[in-house]
GROMACS .gro file of C-alpha atoms in nm:
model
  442
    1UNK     CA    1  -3.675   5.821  27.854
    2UNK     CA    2  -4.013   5.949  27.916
    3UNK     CA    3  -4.049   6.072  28.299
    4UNK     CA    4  -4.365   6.216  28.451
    5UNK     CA    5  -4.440   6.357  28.819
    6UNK     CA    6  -4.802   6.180  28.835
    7UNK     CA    7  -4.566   5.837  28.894
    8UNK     CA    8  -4.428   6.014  29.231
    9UNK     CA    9  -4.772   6.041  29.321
   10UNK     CA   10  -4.851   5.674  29.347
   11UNK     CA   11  -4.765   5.667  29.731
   12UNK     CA   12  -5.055   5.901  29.780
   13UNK     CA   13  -5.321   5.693  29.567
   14UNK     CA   14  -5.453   5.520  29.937
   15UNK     CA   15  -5.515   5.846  30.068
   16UNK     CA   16  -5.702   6.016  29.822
   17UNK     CA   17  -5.891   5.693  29.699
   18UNK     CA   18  -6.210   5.699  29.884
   19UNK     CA   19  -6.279   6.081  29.806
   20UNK     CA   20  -6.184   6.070  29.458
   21UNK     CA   21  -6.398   5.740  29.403
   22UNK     CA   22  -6.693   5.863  29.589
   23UNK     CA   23  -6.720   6.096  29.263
   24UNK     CA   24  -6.698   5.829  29.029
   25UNK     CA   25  -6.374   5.886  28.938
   26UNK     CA   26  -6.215   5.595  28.835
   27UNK     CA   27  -5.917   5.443  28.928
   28UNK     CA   28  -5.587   5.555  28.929
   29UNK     CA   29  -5.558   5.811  29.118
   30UNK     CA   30  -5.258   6.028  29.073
   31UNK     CA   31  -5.471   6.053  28.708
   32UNK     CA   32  -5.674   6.302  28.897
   33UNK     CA   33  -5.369   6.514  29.007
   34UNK     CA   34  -5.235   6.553  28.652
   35UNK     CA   35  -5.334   6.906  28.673
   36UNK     CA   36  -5.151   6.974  28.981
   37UNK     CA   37  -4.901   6.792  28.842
   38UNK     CA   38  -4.829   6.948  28.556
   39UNK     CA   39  -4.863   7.319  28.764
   40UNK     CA   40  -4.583   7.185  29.008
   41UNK     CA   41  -4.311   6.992  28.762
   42UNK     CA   42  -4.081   7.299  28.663
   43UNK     CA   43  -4.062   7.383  29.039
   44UNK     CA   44  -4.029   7.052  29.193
   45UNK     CA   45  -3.789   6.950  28.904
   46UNK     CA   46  -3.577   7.278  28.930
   47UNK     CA   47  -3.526   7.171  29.277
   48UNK     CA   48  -3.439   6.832  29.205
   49UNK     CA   49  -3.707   6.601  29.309
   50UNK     CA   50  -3.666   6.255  29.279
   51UNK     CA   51  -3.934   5.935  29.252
   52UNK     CA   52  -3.870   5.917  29.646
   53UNK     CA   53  -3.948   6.293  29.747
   54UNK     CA   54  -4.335   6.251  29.716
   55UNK     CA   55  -4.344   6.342  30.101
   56UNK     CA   56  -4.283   6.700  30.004
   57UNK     CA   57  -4.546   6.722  29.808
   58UNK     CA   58  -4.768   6.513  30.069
   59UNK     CA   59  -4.702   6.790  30.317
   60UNK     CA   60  -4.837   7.010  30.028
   61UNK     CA   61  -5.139   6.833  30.024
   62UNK     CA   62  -5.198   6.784  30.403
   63UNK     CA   63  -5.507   6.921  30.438
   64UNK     CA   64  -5.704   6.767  30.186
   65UNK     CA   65  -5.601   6.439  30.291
   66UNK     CA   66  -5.764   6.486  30.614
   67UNK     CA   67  -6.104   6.578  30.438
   68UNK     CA   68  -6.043   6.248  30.217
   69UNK     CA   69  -6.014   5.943  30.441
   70UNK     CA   70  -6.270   5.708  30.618
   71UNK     CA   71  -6.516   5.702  30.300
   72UNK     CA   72  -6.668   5.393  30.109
   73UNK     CA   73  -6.628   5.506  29.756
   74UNK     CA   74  -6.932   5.479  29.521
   75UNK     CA   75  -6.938   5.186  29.317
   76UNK     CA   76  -7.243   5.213  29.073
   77UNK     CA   77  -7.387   4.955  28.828
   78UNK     CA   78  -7.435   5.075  28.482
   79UNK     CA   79  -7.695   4.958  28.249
   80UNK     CA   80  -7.550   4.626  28.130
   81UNK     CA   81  -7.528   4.503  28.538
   82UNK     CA   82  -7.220   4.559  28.546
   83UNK     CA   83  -7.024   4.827  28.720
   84UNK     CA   84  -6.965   5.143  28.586
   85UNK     CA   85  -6.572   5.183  28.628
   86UNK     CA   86  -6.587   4.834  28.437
   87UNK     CA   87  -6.785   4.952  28.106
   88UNK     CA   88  -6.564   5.293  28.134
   89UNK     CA   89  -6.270   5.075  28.080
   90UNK     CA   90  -6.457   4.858  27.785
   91UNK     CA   91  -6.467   5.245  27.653
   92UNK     CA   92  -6.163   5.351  27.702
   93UNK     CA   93  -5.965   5.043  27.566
   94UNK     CA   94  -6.177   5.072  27.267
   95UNK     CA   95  -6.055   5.465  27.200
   96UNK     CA   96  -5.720   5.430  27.302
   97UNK     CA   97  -5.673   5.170  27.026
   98UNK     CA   98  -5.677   5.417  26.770
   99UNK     CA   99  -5.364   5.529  26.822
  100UNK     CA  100  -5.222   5.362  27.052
  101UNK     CA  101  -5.147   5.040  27.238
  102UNK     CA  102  -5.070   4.881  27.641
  103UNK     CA  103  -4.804   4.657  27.733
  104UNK     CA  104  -4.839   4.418  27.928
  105UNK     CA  105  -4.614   4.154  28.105
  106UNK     CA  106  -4.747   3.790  28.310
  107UNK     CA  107  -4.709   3.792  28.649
  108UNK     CA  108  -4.490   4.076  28.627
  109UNK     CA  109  -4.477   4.186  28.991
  110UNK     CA  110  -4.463   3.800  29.098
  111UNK     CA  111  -4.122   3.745  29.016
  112UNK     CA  112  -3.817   3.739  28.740
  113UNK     CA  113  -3.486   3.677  28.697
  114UNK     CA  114  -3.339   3.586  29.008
  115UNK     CA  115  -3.570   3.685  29.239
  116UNK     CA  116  -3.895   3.583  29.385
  117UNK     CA  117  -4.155   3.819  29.582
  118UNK     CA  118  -3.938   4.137  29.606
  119UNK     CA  119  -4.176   4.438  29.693
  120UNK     CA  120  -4.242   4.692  29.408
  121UNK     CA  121  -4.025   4.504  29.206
  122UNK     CA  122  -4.043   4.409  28.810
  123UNK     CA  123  -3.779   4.299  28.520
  124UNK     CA  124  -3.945   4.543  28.298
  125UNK     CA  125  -3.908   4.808  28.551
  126UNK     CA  126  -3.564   4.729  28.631
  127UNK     CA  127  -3.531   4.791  28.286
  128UNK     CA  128  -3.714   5.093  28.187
  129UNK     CA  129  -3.806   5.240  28.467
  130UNK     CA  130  -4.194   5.213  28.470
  131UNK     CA  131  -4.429   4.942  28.494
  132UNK     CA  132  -4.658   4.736  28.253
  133UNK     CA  133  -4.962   4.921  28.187
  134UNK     CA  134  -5.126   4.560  28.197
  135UNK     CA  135  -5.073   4.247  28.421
  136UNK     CA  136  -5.197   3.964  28.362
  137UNK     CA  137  -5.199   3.651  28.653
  138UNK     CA  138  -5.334   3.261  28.632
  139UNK     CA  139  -5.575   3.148  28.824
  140UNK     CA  140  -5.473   2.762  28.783
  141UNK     CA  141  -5.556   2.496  29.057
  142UNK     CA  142  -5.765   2.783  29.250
  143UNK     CA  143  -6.023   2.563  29.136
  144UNK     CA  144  -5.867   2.341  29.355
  145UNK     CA  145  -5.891   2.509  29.709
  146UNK     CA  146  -5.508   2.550  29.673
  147UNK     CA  147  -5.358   2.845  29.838
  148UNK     CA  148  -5.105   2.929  29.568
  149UNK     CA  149  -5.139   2.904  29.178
  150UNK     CA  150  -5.009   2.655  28.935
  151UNK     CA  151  -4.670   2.866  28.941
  152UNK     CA  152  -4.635   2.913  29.244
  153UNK     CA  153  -4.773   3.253  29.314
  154UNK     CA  154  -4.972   3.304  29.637
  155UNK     CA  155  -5.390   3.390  29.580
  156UNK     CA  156  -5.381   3.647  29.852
  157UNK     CA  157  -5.068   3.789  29.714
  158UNK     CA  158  -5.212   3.792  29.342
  159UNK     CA  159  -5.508   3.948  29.499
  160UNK     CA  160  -5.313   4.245  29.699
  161UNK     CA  161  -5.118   4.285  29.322
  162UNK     CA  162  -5.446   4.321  29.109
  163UNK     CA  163  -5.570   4.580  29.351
  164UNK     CA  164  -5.225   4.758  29.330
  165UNK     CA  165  -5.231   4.780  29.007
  166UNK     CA  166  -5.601   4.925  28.960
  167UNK     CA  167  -5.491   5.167  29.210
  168UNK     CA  168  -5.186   5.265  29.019
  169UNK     CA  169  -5.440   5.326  28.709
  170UNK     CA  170  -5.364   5.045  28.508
  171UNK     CA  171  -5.543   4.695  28.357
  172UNK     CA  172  -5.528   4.332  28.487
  173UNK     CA  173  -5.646   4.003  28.308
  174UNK     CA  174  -5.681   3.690  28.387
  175UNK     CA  175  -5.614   3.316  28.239
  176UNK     CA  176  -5.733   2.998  28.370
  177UNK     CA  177  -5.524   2.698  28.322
  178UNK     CA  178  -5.729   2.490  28.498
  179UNK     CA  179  -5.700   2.116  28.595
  180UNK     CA  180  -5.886   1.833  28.417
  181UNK     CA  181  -6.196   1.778  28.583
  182UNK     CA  182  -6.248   1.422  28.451
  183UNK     CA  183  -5.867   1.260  28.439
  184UNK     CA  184  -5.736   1.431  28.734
  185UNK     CA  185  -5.421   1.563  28.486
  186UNK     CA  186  -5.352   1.909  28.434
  187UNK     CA  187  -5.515   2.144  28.185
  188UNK     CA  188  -5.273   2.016  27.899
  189UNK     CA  189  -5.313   1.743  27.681
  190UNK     CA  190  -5.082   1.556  27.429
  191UNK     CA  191  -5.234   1.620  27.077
  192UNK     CA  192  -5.065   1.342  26.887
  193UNK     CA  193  -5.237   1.081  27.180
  194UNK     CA  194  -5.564   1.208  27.288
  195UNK     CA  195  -5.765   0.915  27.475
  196UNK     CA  196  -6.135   0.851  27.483
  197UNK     CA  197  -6.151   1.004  27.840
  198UNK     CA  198  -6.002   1.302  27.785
  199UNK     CA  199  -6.216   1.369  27.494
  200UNK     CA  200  -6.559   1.324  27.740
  201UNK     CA  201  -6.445   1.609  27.943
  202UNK     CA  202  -6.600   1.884  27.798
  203UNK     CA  203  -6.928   1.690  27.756
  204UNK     CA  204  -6.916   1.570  28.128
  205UNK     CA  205  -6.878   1.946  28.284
  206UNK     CA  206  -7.161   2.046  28.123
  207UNK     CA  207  -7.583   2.048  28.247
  208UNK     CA  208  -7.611   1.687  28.270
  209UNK     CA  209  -7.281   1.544  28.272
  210UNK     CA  210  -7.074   1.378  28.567
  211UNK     CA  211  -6.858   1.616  28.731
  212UNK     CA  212  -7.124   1.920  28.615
  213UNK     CA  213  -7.140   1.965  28.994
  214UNK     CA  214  -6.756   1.959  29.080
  215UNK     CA  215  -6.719   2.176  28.793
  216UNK     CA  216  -6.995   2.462  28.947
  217UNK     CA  217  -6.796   2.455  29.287
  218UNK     CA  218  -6.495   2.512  29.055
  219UNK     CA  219  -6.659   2.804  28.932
  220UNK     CA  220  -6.803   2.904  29.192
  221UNK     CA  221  -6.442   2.991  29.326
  222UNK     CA  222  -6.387   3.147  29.044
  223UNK     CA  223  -6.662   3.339  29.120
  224UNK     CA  224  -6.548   3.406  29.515
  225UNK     CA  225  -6.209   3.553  29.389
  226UNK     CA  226  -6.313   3.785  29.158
  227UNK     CA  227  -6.563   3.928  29.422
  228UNK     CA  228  -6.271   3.945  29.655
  229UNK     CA  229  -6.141   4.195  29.435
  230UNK     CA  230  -6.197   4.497  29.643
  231UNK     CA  231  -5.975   4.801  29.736
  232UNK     CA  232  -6.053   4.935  30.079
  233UNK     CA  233  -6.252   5.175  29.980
  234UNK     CA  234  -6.508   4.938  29.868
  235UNK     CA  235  -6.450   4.972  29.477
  236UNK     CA  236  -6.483   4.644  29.273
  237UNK     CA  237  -6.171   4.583  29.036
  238UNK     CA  238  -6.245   4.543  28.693
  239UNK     CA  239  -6.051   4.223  28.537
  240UNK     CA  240  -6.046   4.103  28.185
  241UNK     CA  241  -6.087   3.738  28.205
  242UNK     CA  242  -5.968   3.529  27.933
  243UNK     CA  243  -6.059   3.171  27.985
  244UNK     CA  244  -6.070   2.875  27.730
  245UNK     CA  245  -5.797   3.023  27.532
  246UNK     CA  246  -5.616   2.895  27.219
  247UNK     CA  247  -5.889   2.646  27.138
  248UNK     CA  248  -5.832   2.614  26.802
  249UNK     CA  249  -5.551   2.445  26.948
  250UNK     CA  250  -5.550   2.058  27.077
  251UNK     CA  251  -5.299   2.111  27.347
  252UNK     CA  252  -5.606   2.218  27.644
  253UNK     CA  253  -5.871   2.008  27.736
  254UNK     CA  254  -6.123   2.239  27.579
  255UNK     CA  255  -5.923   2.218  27.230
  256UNK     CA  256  -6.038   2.190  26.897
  257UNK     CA  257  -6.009   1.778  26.882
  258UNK     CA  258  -6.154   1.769  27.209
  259UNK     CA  259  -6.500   1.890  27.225
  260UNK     CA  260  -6.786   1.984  26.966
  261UNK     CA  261  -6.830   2.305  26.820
  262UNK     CA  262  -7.164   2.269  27.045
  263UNK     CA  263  -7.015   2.228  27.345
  264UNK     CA  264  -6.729   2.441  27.322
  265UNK     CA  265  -6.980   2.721  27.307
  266UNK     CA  266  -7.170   2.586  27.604
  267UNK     CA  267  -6.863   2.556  27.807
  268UNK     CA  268  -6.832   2.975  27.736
  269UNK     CA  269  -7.232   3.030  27.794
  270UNK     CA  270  -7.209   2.825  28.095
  271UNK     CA  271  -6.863   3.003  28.273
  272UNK     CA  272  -7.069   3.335  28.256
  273UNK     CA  273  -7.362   3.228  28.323
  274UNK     CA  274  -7.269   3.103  28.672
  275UNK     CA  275  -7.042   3.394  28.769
  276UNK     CA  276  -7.312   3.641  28.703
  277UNK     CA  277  -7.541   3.403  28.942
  278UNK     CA  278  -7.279   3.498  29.189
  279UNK     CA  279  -7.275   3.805  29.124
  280UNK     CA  280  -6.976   3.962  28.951
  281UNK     CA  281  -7.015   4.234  28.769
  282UNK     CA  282  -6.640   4.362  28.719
  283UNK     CA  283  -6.550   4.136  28.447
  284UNK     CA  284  -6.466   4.207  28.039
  285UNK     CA  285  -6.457   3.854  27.851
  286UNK     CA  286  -6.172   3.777  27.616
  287UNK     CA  287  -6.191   3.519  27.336
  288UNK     CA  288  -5.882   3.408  27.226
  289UNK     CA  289  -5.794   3.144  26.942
  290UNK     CA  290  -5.441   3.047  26.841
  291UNK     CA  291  -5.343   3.139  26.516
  292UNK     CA  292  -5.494   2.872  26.328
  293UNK     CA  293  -5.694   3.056  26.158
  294UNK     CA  294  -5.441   3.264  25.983
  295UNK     CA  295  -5.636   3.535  25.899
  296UNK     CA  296  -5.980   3.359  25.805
  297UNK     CA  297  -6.291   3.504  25.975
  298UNK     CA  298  -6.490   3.259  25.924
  299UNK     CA  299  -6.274   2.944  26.091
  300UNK     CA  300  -6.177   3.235  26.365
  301UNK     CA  301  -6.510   3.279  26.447
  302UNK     CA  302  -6.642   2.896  26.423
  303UNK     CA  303  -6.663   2.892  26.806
  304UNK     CA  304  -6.723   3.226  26.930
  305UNK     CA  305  -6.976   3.250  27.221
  306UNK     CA  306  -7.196   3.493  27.087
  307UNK     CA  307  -7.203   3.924  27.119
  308UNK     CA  308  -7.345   3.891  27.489
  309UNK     CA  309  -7.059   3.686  27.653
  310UNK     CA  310  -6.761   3.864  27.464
  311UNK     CA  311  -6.641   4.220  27.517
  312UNK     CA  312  -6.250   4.151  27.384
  313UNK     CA  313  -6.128   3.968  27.070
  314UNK     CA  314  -5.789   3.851  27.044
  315UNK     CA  315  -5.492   3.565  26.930
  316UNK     CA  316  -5.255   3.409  27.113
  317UNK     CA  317  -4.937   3.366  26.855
  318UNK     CA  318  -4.560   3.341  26.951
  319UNK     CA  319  -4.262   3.398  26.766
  320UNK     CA  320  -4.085   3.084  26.753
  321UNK     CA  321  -3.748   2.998  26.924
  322UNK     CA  322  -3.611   2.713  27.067
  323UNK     CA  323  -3.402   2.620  27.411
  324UNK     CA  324  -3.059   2.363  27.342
  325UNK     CA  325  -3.028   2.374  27.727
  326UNK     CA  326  -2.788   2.679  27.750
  327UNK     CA  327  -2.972   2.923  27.531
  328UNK     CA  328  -3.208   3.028  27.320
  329UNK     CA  329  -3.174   3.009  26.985
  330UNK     CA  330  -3.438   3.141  26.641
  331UNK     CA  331  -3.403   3.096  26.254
  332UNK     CA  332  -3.392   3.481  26.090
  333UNK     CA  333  -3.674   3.321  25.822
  334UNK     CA  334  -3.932   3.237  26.137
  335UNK     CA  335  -3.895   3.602  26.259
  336UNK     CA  336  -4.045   3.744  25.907
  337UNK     CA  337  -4.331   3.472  25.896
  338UNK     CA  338  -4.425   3.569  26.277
  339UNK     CA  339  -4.449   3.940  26.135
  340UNK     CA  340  -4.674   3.816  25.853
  341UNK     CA  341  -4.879   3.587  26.033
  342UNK     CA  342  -4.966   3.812  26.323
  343UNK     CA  343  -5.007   4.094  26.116
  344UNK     CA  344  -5.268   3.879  25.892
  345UNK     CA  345  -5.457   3.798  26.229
  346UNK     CA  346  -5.476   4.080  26.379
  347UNK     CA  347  -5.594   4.295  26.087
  348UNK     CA  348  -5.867   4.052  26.055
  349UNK     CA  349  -5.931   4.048  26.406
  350UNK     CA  350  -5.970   4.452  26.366
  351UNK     CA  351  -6.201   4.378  26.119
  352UNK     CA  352  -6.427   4.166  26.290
  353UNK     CA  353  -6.411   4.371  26.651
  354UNK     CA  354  -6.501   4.663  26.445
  355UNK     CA  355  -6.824   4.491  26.315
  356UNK     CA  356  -6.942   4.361  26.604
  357UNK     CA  357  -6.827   4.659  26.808
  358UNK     CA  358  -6.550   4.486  27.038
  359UNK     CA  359  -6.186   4.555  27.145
  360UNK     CA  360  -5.970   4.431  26.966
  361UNK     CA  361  -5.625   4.292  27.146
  362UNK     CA  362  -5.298   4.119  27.104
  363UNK     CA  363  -5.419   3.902  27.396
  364UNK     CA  364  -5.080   3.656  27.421
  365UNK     CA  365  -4.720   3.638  27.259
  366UNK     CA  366  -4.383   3.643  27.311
  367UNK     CA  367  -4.000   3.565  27.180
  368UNK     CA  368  -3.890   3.279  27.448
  369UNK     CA  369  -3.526   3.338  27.549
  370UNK     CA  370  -3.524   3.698  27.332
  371UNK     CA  371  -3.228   3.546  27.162
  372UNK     CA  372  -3.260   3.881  26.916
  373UNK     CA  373  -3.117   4.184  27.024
  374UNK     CA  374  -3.368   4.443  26.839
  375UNK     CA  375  -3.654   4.220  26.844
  376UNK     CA  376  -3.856   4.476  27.013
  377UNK     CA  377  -3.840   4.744  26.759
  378UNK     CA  378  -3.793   4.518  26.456
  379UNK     CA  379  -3.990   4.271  26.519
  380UNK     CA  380  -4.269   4.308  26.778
  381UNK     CA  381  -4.342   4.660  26.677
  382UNK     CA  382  -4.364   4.588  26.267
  383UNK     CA  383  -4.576   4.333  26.368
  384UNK     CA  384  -4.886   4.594  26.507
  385UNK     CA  385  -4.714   4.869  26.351
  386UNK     CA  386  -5.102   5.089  26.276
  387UNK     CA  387  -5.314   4.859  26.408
  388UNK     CA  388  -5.560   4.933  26.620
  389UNK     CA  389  -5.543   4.711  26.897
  390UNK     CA  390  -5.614   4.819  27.247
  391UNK     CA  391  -5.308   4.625  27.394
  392UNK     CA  392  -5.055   4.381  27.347
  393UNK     CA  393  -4.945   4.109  27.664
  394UNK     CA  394  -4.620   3.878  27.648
  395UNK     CA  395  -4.555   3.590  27.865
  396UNK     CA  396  -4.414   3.553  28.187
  397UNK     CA  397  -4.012   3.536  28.334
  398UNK     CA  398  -3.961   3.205  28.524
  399UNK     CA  399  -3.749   3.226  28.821
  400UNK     CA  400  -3.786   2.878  28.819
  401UNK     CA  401  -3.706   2.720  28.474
  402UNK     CA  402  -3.389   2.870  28.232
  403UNK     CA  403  -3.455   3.071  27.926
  404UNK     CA  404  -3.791   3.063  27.980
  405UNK     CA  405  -3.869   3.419  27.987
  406UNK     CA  406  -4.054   3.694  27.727
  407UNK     CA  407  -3.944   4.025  27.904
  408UNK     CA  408  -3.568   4.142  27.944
  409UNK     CA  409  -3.404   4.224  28.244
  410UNK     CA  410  -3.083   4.406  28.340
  411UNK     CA  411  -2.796   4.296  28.108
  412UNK     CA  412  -3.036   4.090  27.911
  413UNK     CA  413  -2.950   4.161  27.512
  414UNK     CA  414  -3.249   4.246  27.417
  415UNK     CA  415  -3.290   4.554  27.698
  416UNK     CA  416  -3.120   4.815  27.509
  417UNK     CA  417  -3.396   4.806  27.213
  418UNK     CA  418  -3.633   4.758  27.478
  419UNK     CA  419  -3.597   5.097  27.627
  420UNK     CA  420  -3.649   5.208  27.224
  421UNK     CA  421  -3.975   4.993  27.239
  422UNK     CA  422  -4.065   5.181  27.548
  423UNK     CA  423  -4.038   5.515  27.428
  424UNK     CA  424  -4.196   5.494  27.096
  425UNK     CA  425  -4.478   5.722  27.112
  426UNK     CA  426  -4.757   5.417  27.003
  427UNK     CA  427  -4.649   5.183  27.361
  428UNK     CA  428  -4.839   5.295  27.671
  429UNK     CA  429  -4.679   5.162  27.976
  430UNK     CA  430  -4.823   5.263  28.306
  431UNK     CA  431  -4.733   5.619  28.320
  432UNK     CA  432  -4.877   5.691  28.020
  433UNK     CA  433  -5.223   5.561  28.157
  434UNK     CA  434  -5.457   5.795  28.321
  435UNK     CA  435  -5.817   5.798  28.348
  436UNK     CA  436  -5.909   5.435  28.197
  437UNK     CA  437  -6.173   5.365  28.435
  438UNK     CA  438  -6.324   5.747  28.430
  439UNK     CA  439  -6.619   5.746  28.200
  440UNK     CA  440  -6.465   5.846  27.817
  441UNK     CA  441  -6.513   6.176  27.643
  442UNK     CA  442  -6.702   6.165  27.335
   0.00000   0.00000   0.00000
């Protein structure tokens, strides 16, 4: 299993923030001590250091830290009007992909299997030992003025997670199942029994339409959290926000049977729009069908927003399974078709990033129950095997609702081939990041 010193270093990542930043240096900051690092592992390992004897090396360090502290960091726009750290990452994603990919979990640091809100604690860390290199979290019914997401998961927690994370050096994004504006219902629909009203609600959010005003104070929330984003050294988090997803769907009230090819692109236009109004500028856009269009570029991009409002392309595509109320279980003939079908997509997707100069990702999926017990390796991994996408993200582990989880845990079957998954040398997790938000080499 892959070990490095920088993840010891993590403790000392509020410390040395504000200096470090105030150089333009990007986010994670034990990144920056990778030399030292790498000078002090045979000694510190000799004597048997452990991922809680970081003090020792803090009282290494004591005199720098005092030079460090009390310091706004510099947070500079770049050309685009948006900040730099948040085009270095845009970069960065885009190299990395070459030969290489992130994984990333939902909600990861939220909660799992059998537990709820435990500090610095994850199922895929419990498991491997390190963290996602990506995170993603819901914004669902913050729209609302609620305090805590559709799941359950506290805003001002979420918030003190994403800036964790950016601290630690690695990548958040951001969905938004959002409520129906017009019905009052939640952001899903029933495709087989669509009514009239639900139907209207794309056309009514827009300039114009009824709740066009209740849907700009919606926004404009949106807006308010993402500005919130802030480490205490005054550095604006970069987020990849991936709203209006899997609209090639009919499932969301901003599906395919629900809204003009005209309006669907509005609806994108008119998101962005407003939050640059408000003034974020530490946002990356991700579009993200289903997998309707199986491979076809043209029906894949029927609805895309244009160049100027997308920086990531990606699918959303699961591997099918199915809960009988005690577990999961999967047909061996769906597990090859999800290989072919994602593989299909997201060459095409390469493809098409490449052309119009985006990142291409892996943007949602996941095995519900991971009823396999080398689906990792043997499934998952043939899937992007040589692709070059920049990461891949799986769905979330309930604490709340049985079998309904995409990451193992402890004891789980699928762990064992996990660990494999984890140290095959194409999966980053967050060890292996450093330097994402530092401004690439050429």
């Amino acid at each position: 299993m892959r070990k490095k010193l920088s993840s010891h270093l993590s403790p000392l990542t509020s410390y040395l923030s504000p200096s470090l930043n105030r150089e333009g240096r990007g986010g994670s900051l034990s990144s920056h001590l990778l030399p030292l690092t790498s000078y002090l592992s045979p000694s510190l390992n000799r004597e048997g250091w452990g991922g809680s004897s970081w003090a020792s090396l803090l009282l290494l360090l004591f005199p720098f830290l005092f030079s460090c502290t009390n310091h706004k960091a510099d947070d500079p726009l770049a050309a685009t009007g948006r900040t730099q750290r948040t085009e270095n990452l845009l970069q960065n994603l885009r190299q990395l992909a070459d030969s290489s990919f992130l994984f990333g979990h939902q909600d990861a640091p939220m909660y799992g299997i059998g537990w709820v809100g435990d500090a610095e604690r994850c199922d895929v860390h419990s498991v491997c030992n390190d963290f996602p290199a990506v995170i993603g979290f819901d914004l669902g019914h913050l729209e609302l003025g609620d305090t805590v997401n559709l799941d359950g998961v506290p805003f001002s927690k979420m918030r003190q997670q994403i800036i964790r994370q950016f601290d630690r050096g690695g990548v958040v994004t951001l969905s938004w199942h959002l409520d129906n504006p017009l019905t009052g219902g939640s952001a899903w629909v029933k495709p087989d029994s669509l009514t009239q009203q639900e139907k209207q609600t794309v056309a009514s959010v827009l300039d114009g339409g009824p709740q066009h005003e209740k849907f700009l104070t919606w926004l404009d929330r949106v807006a308010d959290f993402i500005n919130s984003l802030e480490t205490p050294y005054g550095v604006r988090v970069p987020v990849i926000f991936r709203p209006w997803h899997e609209h090639t769907g009919s499932w969301f009230w901003w599906g395919q049977q629900l809204c003009t090819r005209e309006q669907y692109v509005a609806l994108w236009q008119l998101t962005e729009s407003r939050l640059r109004e408000k003034g974020v500028t530490n946002v990356l856009y991700a579009y993200s069908p289903g997998s309707e269009s199986d491979g076809d570029a043209a029906r894949y991009m029927e609805r895309y927003p244009g160049d100027d409002y997308i920086d990531v392309l990606g699918t959303d595509i699961y591997c099918p399974s199915k809960w009988d109320g005690q577990q999961p279980t999967f047909q061996s003939d769906e597990l090859t078709r999800y290989v072919e079908r994602t593989r299909r997509q997201l060459t095409m997707i390469c493809r098409v990033a490449r052309e119009h100069q985006k990142v291409a990702a892996f943007t949602e999926t996941g095995f519900q129950g991971l009823p396999k017990e080398d689906w990792w390796t043997q499934t998952l991994a043939q899937a992007v095997k040589d692709l070059p996408i920049a990461y891949v993200l799986v769905w979330r582990n309930a604490h709340d609702k049985p079998g309904h989880f995409f990451a193992p845990y402890p004891g789980q079957i699928s762990a064992e081939d996990f660990v494999r998954f984890y140290n095959l040398p194409q999966t980053r997790f967050r060890r292996d990041v450093n330097g994402l938000y530092l401004k690439p080499t050429e």
